Amino acid sequence: MKRRSFLIGAAAIAGAGVFGVSYADRSARRAAMGATVKPGEGGFAAWLKIAPDDTVTVYSPTIDFGQGSHTALAQMAADELDADWSKVRVEQAPALPGFANSALVEGFGDEMGHGMGKHLPQAVLSMLARSAPIMITGGSSAVRYTGQIAMRRTGAAARLALIEEAAHRLGVPAAELTTANSVVSHARSGRSLRYGELAVAAAQRTMAGNPALKVPKDCKLIGQSPARLDIPAKVDGSAQYGIDVIVPDMRVATLVMAPVRGGKLESVDDKPALAVPGVERVIRLDDAVVVVAKGYWPARKGVLALAPKFSDGGHGALDSAAVHAAQDKLRAGDKADNSGGSGDVDAAFADKPHTVVEADYRVPFLHHAMMEPFAMTAHYNAGKLELWVGLQDPLSVRKMAAKAAGLSEEDVTVHTTIMGGGFGRRFPEKCEIIGQAVAVAKQCPWPVKLIWSREEEFTHGSYRPQSSAHLKATLGKDKRLTAWRNDYVQSDDAEQETHFSYQIPATSRRHFKYQSNQNDGPWRSVNSTQQGFYNESFIDEMAHAAGEDPYQFRRKHLAPGSRHLAVLDEAAKRAGWGSPLPQGTGRGIALVESFNTIVAEVIEASVDPDGKPRVHKVTAVVDCGTTVNPRNAEAQVMGGIVMALSVALDEEITLDKGAVVQANFGDYPILKLADAPPVIDVHFIESGAPMGGIGEPGVPPAPPALTNALFAATGKRIRQLPIKDQFKPA
C-alpha cells in the first residue's frame, strides 16, 4: 500500500465533516449487508452473518488464490464468536464499497508509523479504504491485518451483542451468561438460547467498537489446524476460477500484443483470421489485435493466422546486458533517489579499517509463473458493465473498469472468482486485461471472455525487477563489522519495506531508480527477495573475510535477547550446525525479516559431477508472533522455499531486441518434484509478538542459504542468479 492511499482519503475528510463521514460509513455498510444478509439472518459489521440454523458465514474481502487464508480468517472470527466450527462458512465479499478493507488501512498505516488505529475513528478508516479504494489481497496481510483487526474484532463484538440480547430475553445479568458452540447459556437456571434465535435482534444492537480479544490460553481455534474450507470445491471441480466462467451466449477472445512492450499496432490484415471457422470479429487495440470467436481454439487459430506489424516503441536495442550496464552507469553517477541507514559510513570507510570487502550482485527479471493465465469475462449492455474475474483488488477493478468504459462505478458489477496463482501479478494496476476486456465488450453484442495465451502471459508479464547491488563493508580489529553500504539499482525503492537486522555502527542503503520498458511489479516477498539475497550473501562473505563461522558471525551482530537471535539459534540447533556432513556437501544459513515475520533457513547442498546443484535438506525456523493455522502456515513456508529454490537455480526472464525471450514453461524451467529437497523441516516459535505475515516470508532466506551452502561445499561464491550453469565443468 502506498502513502497516497491515505492522502486521498485524508483530503476528503476536510470537506466531509465527522457527521458526514459516519453517515457515509453506515450507509456503505447497510448497502453491503443488503447484498448478503437475507430475511431472518443477522448481519454484523458486514463481515459476518448468522442464519436461523446457526450457520455462520464470514465474508472475506481478501481473495483465495491458494494461500488458505479464508480458513484462517474464519478461525479468527469463529474463535472470538465462540461459534460451532462445523457450521462456519466463508464466502468472498462482493465488490461493494461497504466491504472496503479498513483493517488494511489501519494495519499498514500503523506499520508505516502513522498510528492510524490509535488516532482515527473506524468511520474515518473505512472512508479512507473506500476512497482509495482498498480491497487488496497482498503484502502477507490477510491474517495479520484482516484477520487480527477486522475478523477478531467483529467476532468478539458480535458475541457481546448476542450475550446482551440473551440477557434481555432471559431477564438475567449479562455477566452470568457464557457462550460456547453457538449457544448462550445461563448455568444457574439451566436455560440457553442458540445464536440463530438471537441473531436478528442482536444485530440491531450497537456493537462494541474495540472489544477485548481473547488471550492465547482461551483460544480454541487459533493455533489449531482444522481442514481448509476451500479444498473440497477444488477437488470436486466446483470451485470457479476466472477461466472457468461460462455465461449465456458468451463468446471467447484471445489476442496478440506488441512483442516489444511500448510498441504500437501499425497494421494488420483481418482476412486470414476471419476465414477461420468460428471467428466472428477482429478488433484492433492500440497495442494489440483481438480475435473474437465461438470458442477459444477458433480464436487462437485466428490470432495465429494474423501477421500484424508493431512498432518497437524505441526499445528495439534493449537487452538484459544493456539493462545491467545502464544500472552500473547510474550507480557510478552517485546520485541516489533515496537513502536509509544510520551513522557516518563515509567516515568509517576512511578510518583505516582493518579489512574492506566489496562485491557486486545481480538478479534477473522474474516471471510469476502463475498456473492460470489471465481470463476476464465482460458484458456491456444498455450502459451497464458486468465483469467476471479473479484479480487482487475487486474494488479497484470496478473503479478502473468504470473509467475505461466511461461509466459511473455504480453501473459496474464485478463478480469475483478465485485466482489460479498470482503473487502480485494480479494487482489491477498491473493488469492490462481490464482495459482490453472493456474495450472488446463495448464493441460486441455478447458477453466476451478474453483469455491471454500462456505465451502472451510469459512475454507480457509484470516481472520482479531486474536488479543489481554494490555492497561494501569494513571489519574492525575485533573482527566486528564497523560499516556497511548497499547501493542497489532497480525500479522501486525498498527502504520502507525491507528490514536490516544486524547491529553495525554505520549503515547506508541507497536506491538508484532505473526503469526499463518492462512492467515491473510486486513478486512474492516483493523487495525482500532481492535484498535478502544481497545482504545474507554478503554477510557470509564478511564472515569468511573475518575467518569466522557464518552462524557465529551473525550471532555477534544481533541484539542479545532479540527475536532474531532466538530464531537464528533455533535454526542452527535444529539443523545440527557444525555437525559432520558427507564429503562435498556444504551447509549455509540466512536470516531475513519480512512482513513482520522473522525466518532463518539452513540448507545442506552439494554439486553433482555434471555441475547441477542438489539441495538435500532445508531447515526453517519462523517467528510470526502467533501461528493461526500451523499446518497451513507450514505449507506456505514450504511452498515459499520451493519457489525460491526454483528461482535461485534456474528461473530468469531475459530481453533481446527489447522483447522478452522466454515464451512458455519450456523456456522457463520450474523446479520439478524430483529436484525438490527430500526434507523440509519447518518449526514455529510462538513469541506472542505482533502478528506477522506468512505467505511470503519463507522466500527471501532460501536463495542466499543455498548459495552460502554451495560456497561451503565448493569454495565458489555465487553473486549472480540464477545459478544455472555456473558449476558446469569446463
Short mmCIF file of C-alpha atoms in Angstrom, two decimals, residues 314-623:
data_model
loop_
_atom_site.label_atom_id
_atom_site.label_comp_id
_atom_site.label_asym_id
_atom_site.label_seq_id
_atom_site.Cartn_x
_atom_site.Cartn_y
_atom_site.Cartn_z
CA GLY A 314 12.05 2.93 -29.36
CA HIS A 315 13.16 -0.06 -27.26
CA GLY A 316 14.42 -2.33 -30.04
CA ALA A 317 18.07 -2.16 -28.94
CA LEU A 318 17.44 -3.17 -25.32
CA ASP A 319 18.67 -6.49 -23.94
CA SER A 320 19.43 -7.89 -20.47
CA ALA A 321 23.10 -6.96 -20.64
CA ALA A 322 22.17 -3.40 -21.57
CA VAL A 323 19.88 -3.18 -18.53
CA HIS A 324 22.71 -4.11 -16.17
CA ALA A 325 25.12 -1.77 -18.00
CA ALA A 326 22.64 1.08 -17.57
CA GLN A 327 22.27 0.22 -13.88
CA ASP A 328 26.04 0.21 -13.38
CA LYS A 329 26.31 3.60 -15.08
CA LEU A 330 23.52 5.02 -12.96
CA ARG A 331 25.15 3.81 -9.74
CA ALA A 332 28.50 5.23 -10.84
CA GLY A 333 26.85 8.65 -11.10
CA ASP A 334 26.42 8.54 -7.30
CA LYS A 335 23.08 10.36 -7.34
CA ALA A 336 20.73 8.21 -5.26
CA ASP A 337 16.97 8.71 -5.32
CA ASN A 338 16.54 7.71 -1.69
CA SER A 339 18.66 6.54 1.20
CA GLY A 340 18.40 4.99 4.63
CA GLY A 341 20.59 3.77 7.43
CA SER A 342 22.36 5.40 10.36
CA GLY A 343 25.83 6.54 11.31
CA ASP A 344 28.60 8.02 9.15
CA VAL A 345 29.56 5.33 6.67
CA ASP A 346 31.99 7.51 4.73
CA ALA A 347 33.91 8.36 7.91
CA ALA A 348 34.01 4.68 8.86
CA PHE A 349 35.43 3.74 5.46
CA ALA A 350 38.06 6.50 5.74
CA ASP A 351 39.09 5.45 9.24
CA LYS A 352 41.74 2.95 8.10
CA PRO A 353 39.58 -0.11 8.69
CA HIS A 354 41.19 -3.45 9.32
CA THR A 355 39.53 -5.14 6.30
CA VAL A 356 37.45 -3.79 3.41
CA VAL A 357 35.37 -6.09 1.21
CA GLU A 358 33.38 -5.10 -1.89
CA ALA A 359 31.18 -7.20 -4.15
CA ASP A 360 28.66 -6.82 -6.95
CA TYR A 361 25.42 -8.81 -7.03
CA ARG A 362 22.83 -9.23 -9.77
CA VAL A 363 19.40 -10.79 -10.08
CA PRO A 364 17.17 -11.05 -13.18
CA PHE A 365 13.60 -10.23 -14.04
CA LEU A 366 11.36 -13.00 -12.69
CA HIS A 367 8.04 -14.22 -14.02
CA HIS A 368 5.19 -15.09 -11.65
CA ALA A 369 4.61 -18.37 -13.49
CA MET A 370 1.01 -18.47 -12.29
CA MET A 371 -0.85 -21.59 -13.34
CA GLU A 372 -3.94 -19.76 -14.59
CA PRO A 373 -3.34 -17.24 -17.39
CA PHE A 374 -5.45 -14.10 -17.38
CA ALA A 375 -9.12 -14.65 -18.18
CA MET A 376 -11.77 -11.96 -17.82
CA THR A 377 -15.38 -12.03 -18.97
CA ALA A 378 -17.11 -8.73 -19.72
CA HIS A 379 -20.62 -7.87 -20.86
CA TYR A 380 -21.57 -4.33 -21.82
CA ASN A 381 -25.30 -3.79 -22.27
CA ALA A 382 -27.52 -0.71 -22.10
CA GLY A 383 -24.97 1.42 -20.28
CA LYS A 384 -24.17 -1.27 -17.72
CA LEU A 385 -20.99 -3.33 -17.43
CA GLU A 386 -20.78 -6.75 -15.81
CA LEU A 387 -17.42 -8.44 -15.16
CA TRP A 388 -16.31 -11.88 -14.01
CA VAL A 389 -12.65 -12.05 -12.97
CA GLY A 390 -10.21 -13.03 -10.23
CA LEU A 391 -7.83 -10.13 -9.52
CA GLN A 392 -6.24 -8.97 -6.28
CA ASP A 393 -8.46 -5.94 -5.58
CA PRO A 394 -12.09 -6.19 -6.75
CA LEU A 395 -12.93 -2.60 -5.82
CA SER A 396 -10.03 -1.28 -7.88
CA VAL A 397 -11.16 -3.50 -10.76
CA ARG A 398 -14.57 -1.87 -10.51
CA LYS A 399 -13.08 1.62 -10.46
CA MET A 400 -10.66 1.02 -13.35
CA ALA A 401 -13.28 -0.73 -15.47
CA ALA A 402 -15.74 2.13 -14.92
CA LYS A 403 -13.14 4.64 -16.05
CA ALA A 404 -12.26 2.57 -19.12
CA ALA A 405 -15.94 2.22 -20.04
CA GLY A 406 -16.84 5.84 -19.32
CA LEU A 407 -19.37 4.76 -16.70
CA SER A 408 -20.01 5.50 -13.06
CA GLU A 409 -18.80 2.85 -10.62
CA GLU A 410 -22.42 2.15 -9.66
CA ASP A 411 -23.01 0.94 -13.23
CA VAL A 412 -20.26 -1.70 -12.96
CA THR A 413 -20.80 -5.09 -11.30
CA VAL A 414 -17.78 -7.27 -10.52
CA HIS A 415 -18.21 -10.99 -9.83
CA THR A 416 -15.02 -12.08 -8.09
CA THR A 417 -13.68 -15.56 -8.79
CA ILE A 418 -10.83 -17.33 -7.06
CA MET A 419 -7.39 -16.92 -8.60
CA GLY A 420 -5.06 -19.53 -10.05
CA GLY A 421 -1.89 -18.03 -8.62
CA GLY A 422 -0.50 -14.54 -8.90
CA PHE A 423 1.89 -13.41 -6.12
CA GLY A 424 1.33 -9.77 -7.12
CA ARG A 425 0.77 -10.27 -10.85
CA ARG A 426 -2.97 -9.82 -10.40
CA PHE A 427 -2.93 -6.36 -8.83
CA PRO A 428 -5.34 -4.41 -11.08
CA GLU A 429 -2.88 -1.61 -11.85
CA LYS A 430 -0.57 -4.27 -13.34
CA CYS A 431 -3.28 -5.89 -15.46
CA GLU A 432 -3.79 -4.61 -19.00
CA ILE A 433 -6.60 -7.11 -19.40
CA ILE A 434 -9.07 -4.83 -17.61
CA GLY A 435 -8.90 -2.14 -20.28
CA GLN A 436 -8.68 -4.74 -23.04
CA ALA A 437 -11.74 -6.67 -21.89
CA VAL A 438 -13.79 -3.49 -21.51
CA ALA A 439 -12.78 -2.26 -24.96
CA VAL A 440 -13.75 -5.59 -26.52
CA ALA A 441 -17.05 -5.76 -24.63
CA LYS A 442 -18.06 -2.31 -25.86
CA GLN A 443 -17.60 -3.48 -29.46
CA CYS A 444 -19.53 -6.76 -29.12
CA PRO A 445 -23.23 -7.53 -28.54
CA TRP A 446 -22.42 -10.62 -26.46
CA PRO A 447 -20.56 -11.32 -23.24
CA VAL A 448 -16.92 -12.00 -24.16
CA LYS A 449 -14.35 -13.96 -22.17
CA LEU A 450 -10.90 -12.64 -23.04
CA ILE A 451 -8.16 -15.21 -22.38
CA TRP A 452 -4.47 -14.48 -22.63
CA SER A 453 -2.49 -17.38 -24.07
CA ARG A 454 0.35 -18.75 -21.98
CA GLU A 455 2.77 -17.17 -24.46
CA GLU A 456 1.28 -13.69 -24.04
CA GLU A 457 1.37 -14.03 -20.27
CA PHE A 458 5.05 -15.00 -20.36
CA THR A 459 6.14 -12.27 -22.76
CA HIS A 460 3.97 -9.52 -21.26
CA GLY A 461 4.17 -10.26 -17.57
CA SER A 462 4.58 -7.99 -14.59
CA TYR A 463 8.04 -9.09 -13.54
CA ARG A 464 10.07 -8.82 -10.39
CA PRO A 465 12.52 -6.04 -11.31
CA GLN A 466 15.92 -6.86 -12.72
CA SER A 467 18.20 -5.50 -10.03
CA SER A 468 21.83 -5.11 -9.07
CA ALA A 469 23.73 -4.00 -5.99
CA HIS A 470 27.22 -3.00 -4.98
CA LEU A 471 27.97 -3.84 -1.37
CA LYS A 472 30.89 -2.64 0.68
CA ALA A 473 31.69 -3.32 4.34
CA THR A 474 34.53 -2.98 6.79
CA LEU A 475 35.83 -5.08 9.68
CA GLY A 476 37.50 -3.62 12.73
CA LYS A 477 40.42 -5.18 14.55
CA ASP A 478 37.98 -7.14 16.70
CA LYS A 479 36.55 -8.67 13.52
CA ARG A 480 33.26 -6.88 14.03
CA LEU A 481 31.56 -5.01 11.22
CA THR A 482 32.06 -1.26 11.54
CA ALA A 483 30.37 -0.04 8.34
CA TRP A 484 28.02 -1.41 5.69
CA ARG A 485 26.84 0.12 2.43
CA ASN A 486 24.34 -1.29 -0.05
CA ASP A 487 23.93 0.69 -3.29
CA TYR A 488 21.17 -1.00 -5.27
CA VAL A 489 19.53 -0.19 -8.59
CA GLN A 490 16.01 -1.19 -9.58
CA SER A 491 12.67 0.35 -10.42
CA ASP A 492 11.22 0.62 -6.93
CA ASP A 493 12.58 1.76 -3.57
CA ALA A 494 12.99 -1.00 -0.97
CA GLU A 495 13.71 1.23 2.02
CA GLN A 496 10.25 1.32 3.52
CA GLU A 497 9.75 -2.41 3.22
CA THR A 498 12.95 -4.34 3.87
CA HIS A 499 14.43 -4.81 7.30
CA PHE A 500 18.15 -4.90 8.11
CA SER A 501 18.59 -6.96 11.26
CA TYR A 502 22.25 -6.56 12.16
CA GLN A 503 23.75 -4.10 14.63
CA ILE A 504 26.50 -2.19 12.86
CA PRO A 505 27.70 1.30 13.90
CA ALA A 506 27.33 2.81 10.43
CA THR A 507 24.98 1.62 7.68
CA SER A 508 23.87 3.08 4.38
CA ARG A 509 21.27 1.86 1.90
CA ARG A 510 20.98 3.89 -1.28
CA HIS A 511 18.40 3.35 -4.01
CA PHE A 512 19.10 4.34 -7.60
CA LYS A 513 15.94 4.25 -9.69
CA TYR A 514 16.09 2.56 -13.07
CA GLN A 515 13.07 1.75 -15.20
CA SER A 516 13.26 -0.40 -18.30
CA ASN A 517 10.44 -0.80 -20.81
CA GLN A 518 9.08 -3.75 -18.81
CA ASN A 519 6.10 -3.78 -16.49
CA ASP A 520 7.85 -4.25 -13.14
CA GLY A 521 5.74 -5.13 -10.15
CA PRO A 522 5.38 -6.95 -6.84
CA TRP A 523 6.56 -10.56 -6.76
CA ARG A 524 6.32 -13.00 -3.86
CA SER A 525 8.09 -11.23 -0.93
CA VAL A 526 8.50 -8.11 -3.11
CA ASN A 527 11.79 -6.30 -2.38
CA SER A 528 12.82 -8.65 0.40
CA THR A 529 13.67 -11.25 -2.21
CA GLN A 530 16.47 -9.15 -3.77
CA GLN A 531 17.62 -7.50 -0.56
CA GLY A 532 17.62 -10.80 1.31
CA PHE A 533 19.93 -12.31 -1.32
CA TYR A 534 22.26 -9.31 -1.30
CA ASN A 535 22.56 -8.89 2.46
CA GLU A 536 22.66 -12.53 3.52
CA SER A 537 25.17 -13.45 0.82
CA PHE A 538 27.43 -10.52 1.64
CA ILE A 539 27.41 -11.04 5.39
CA ASP A 540 28.58 -14.57 4.62
CA GLU A 541 31.43 -13.04 2.64
CA MET A 542 32.28 -10.84 5.60
CA ALA A 543 32.28 -13.85 7.92
CA HIS A 544 34.73 -15.56 5.56
CA ALA A 545 36.90 -12.44 5.46
CA ALA A 546 36.92 -12.43 9.26
CA GLY A 547 37.84 -16.11 9.30
CA GLU A 548 34.77 -16.90 11.40
CA ASP A 549 31.88 -19.35 11.30
CA PRO A 550 28.96 -17.73 9.36
CA TYR A 551 26.44 -18.60 12.06
CA GLN A 552 28.57 -17.32 14.93
CA PHE A 553 29.48 -14.20 12.95
CA ARG A 554 25.80 -13.37 12.53
CA ARG A 555 25.15 -14.05 16.22
CA LYS A 556 27.56 -11.40 17.42
CA HIS A 557 25.90 -8.77 15.22
CA LEU A 558 22.38 -9.42 16.54
CA ALA A 559 20.93 -7.83 19.65
CA PRO A 560 21.20 -10.10 22.72
CA GLY A 561 17.78 -11.45 23.71
CA SER A 562 16.21 -10.43 20.40
CA ARG A 563 13.68 -12.44 18.42
CA HIS A 564 16.17 -12.50 15.55
CA LEU A 565 18.80 -14.18 17.68
CA ALA A 566 16.29 -16.70 19.04
CA VAL A 567 15.22 -17.65 15.50
CA LEU A 568 18.80 -17.92 14.27
CA ASP A 569 19.86 -20.06 17.24
CA GLU A 570 16.88 -22.39 16.90
CA ALA A 571 17.53 -22.86 13.19
CA ALA A 572 21.18 -23.69 13.78
CA LYS A 573 20.29 -26.07 16.59
CA ARG A 574 17.59 -27.91 14.63
CA ALA A 575 19.83 -28.15 11.56
CA GLY A 576 22.72 -29.59 13.54
CA TRP A 577 25.00 -26.71 12.65
CA GLY A 578 28.62 -27.75 12.98
CA SER A 579 27.94 -31.48 12.82
CA PRO A 580 29.83 -33.51 10.18
CA LEU A 581 28.46 -33.66 6.63
CA PRO A 582 29.23 -36.02 3.76
CA GLN A 583 32.24 -35.11 1.63
CA GLY A 584 31.31 -32.42 -0.90
CA THR A 585 28.23 -31.24 0.97
CA GLY A 586 28.05 -27.76 2.50
CA ARG A 587 25.75 -26.05 4.94
CA GLY A 588 24.57 -22.46 4.51
CA ILE A 589 22.47 -20.17 6.68
CA ALA A 590 20.43 -17.00 6.14
CA LEU A 591 18.20 -14.78 8.29
CA VAL A 592 15.62 -12.35 6.87
CA GLU A 593 12.76 -10.41 8.41
CA SER A 594 9.92 -9.51 6.06
CA PHE A 595 6.28 -8.60 6.64
CA ASN A 596 6.97 -8.53 10.41
CA THR A 597 7.96 -12.21 10.35
CA ILE A 598 11.49 -13.43 11.07
CA VAL A 599 12.72 -16.52 9.22
CA ALA A 600 16.05 -18.31 9.40
CA GLU A 601 16.85 -21.13 7.00
CA VAL A 602 19.70 -23.62 6.89
CA ILE A 603 20.33 -25.53 3.68
CA GLU A 604 22.50 -28.55 3.02
CA ALA A 605 23.59 -28.79 -0.63
CA SER A 606 26.17 -30.25 -2.95
CA VAL A 607 27.06 -30.16 -6.64
CA ASP A 608 26.65 -33.24 -8.84
CA PRO A 609 29.53 -34.28 -11.11
CA ASP A 610 27.67 -32.74 -14.07
CA GLY A 611 27.60 -29.37 -12.30
CA LYS A 612 24.00 -29.49 -11.15
CA PRO A 613 23.39 -28.18 -7.60
CA ARG A 614 21.49 -30.56 -5.35
CA VAL A 615 19.56 -29.49 -2.22
CA HIS A 616 19.41 -32.27 0.37
CA LYS A 617 17.71 -30.61 3.33
CA VAL A 618 16.14 -27.33 4.36
CA THR A 619 15.55 -26.34 7.97
CA ALA A 620 13.36 -23.28 8.54
CA VAL A 621 12.51 -21.57 11.82
CA VAL A 622 9.76 -18.96 11.75
CA ASP A 623 8.59 -16.35 14.26
#
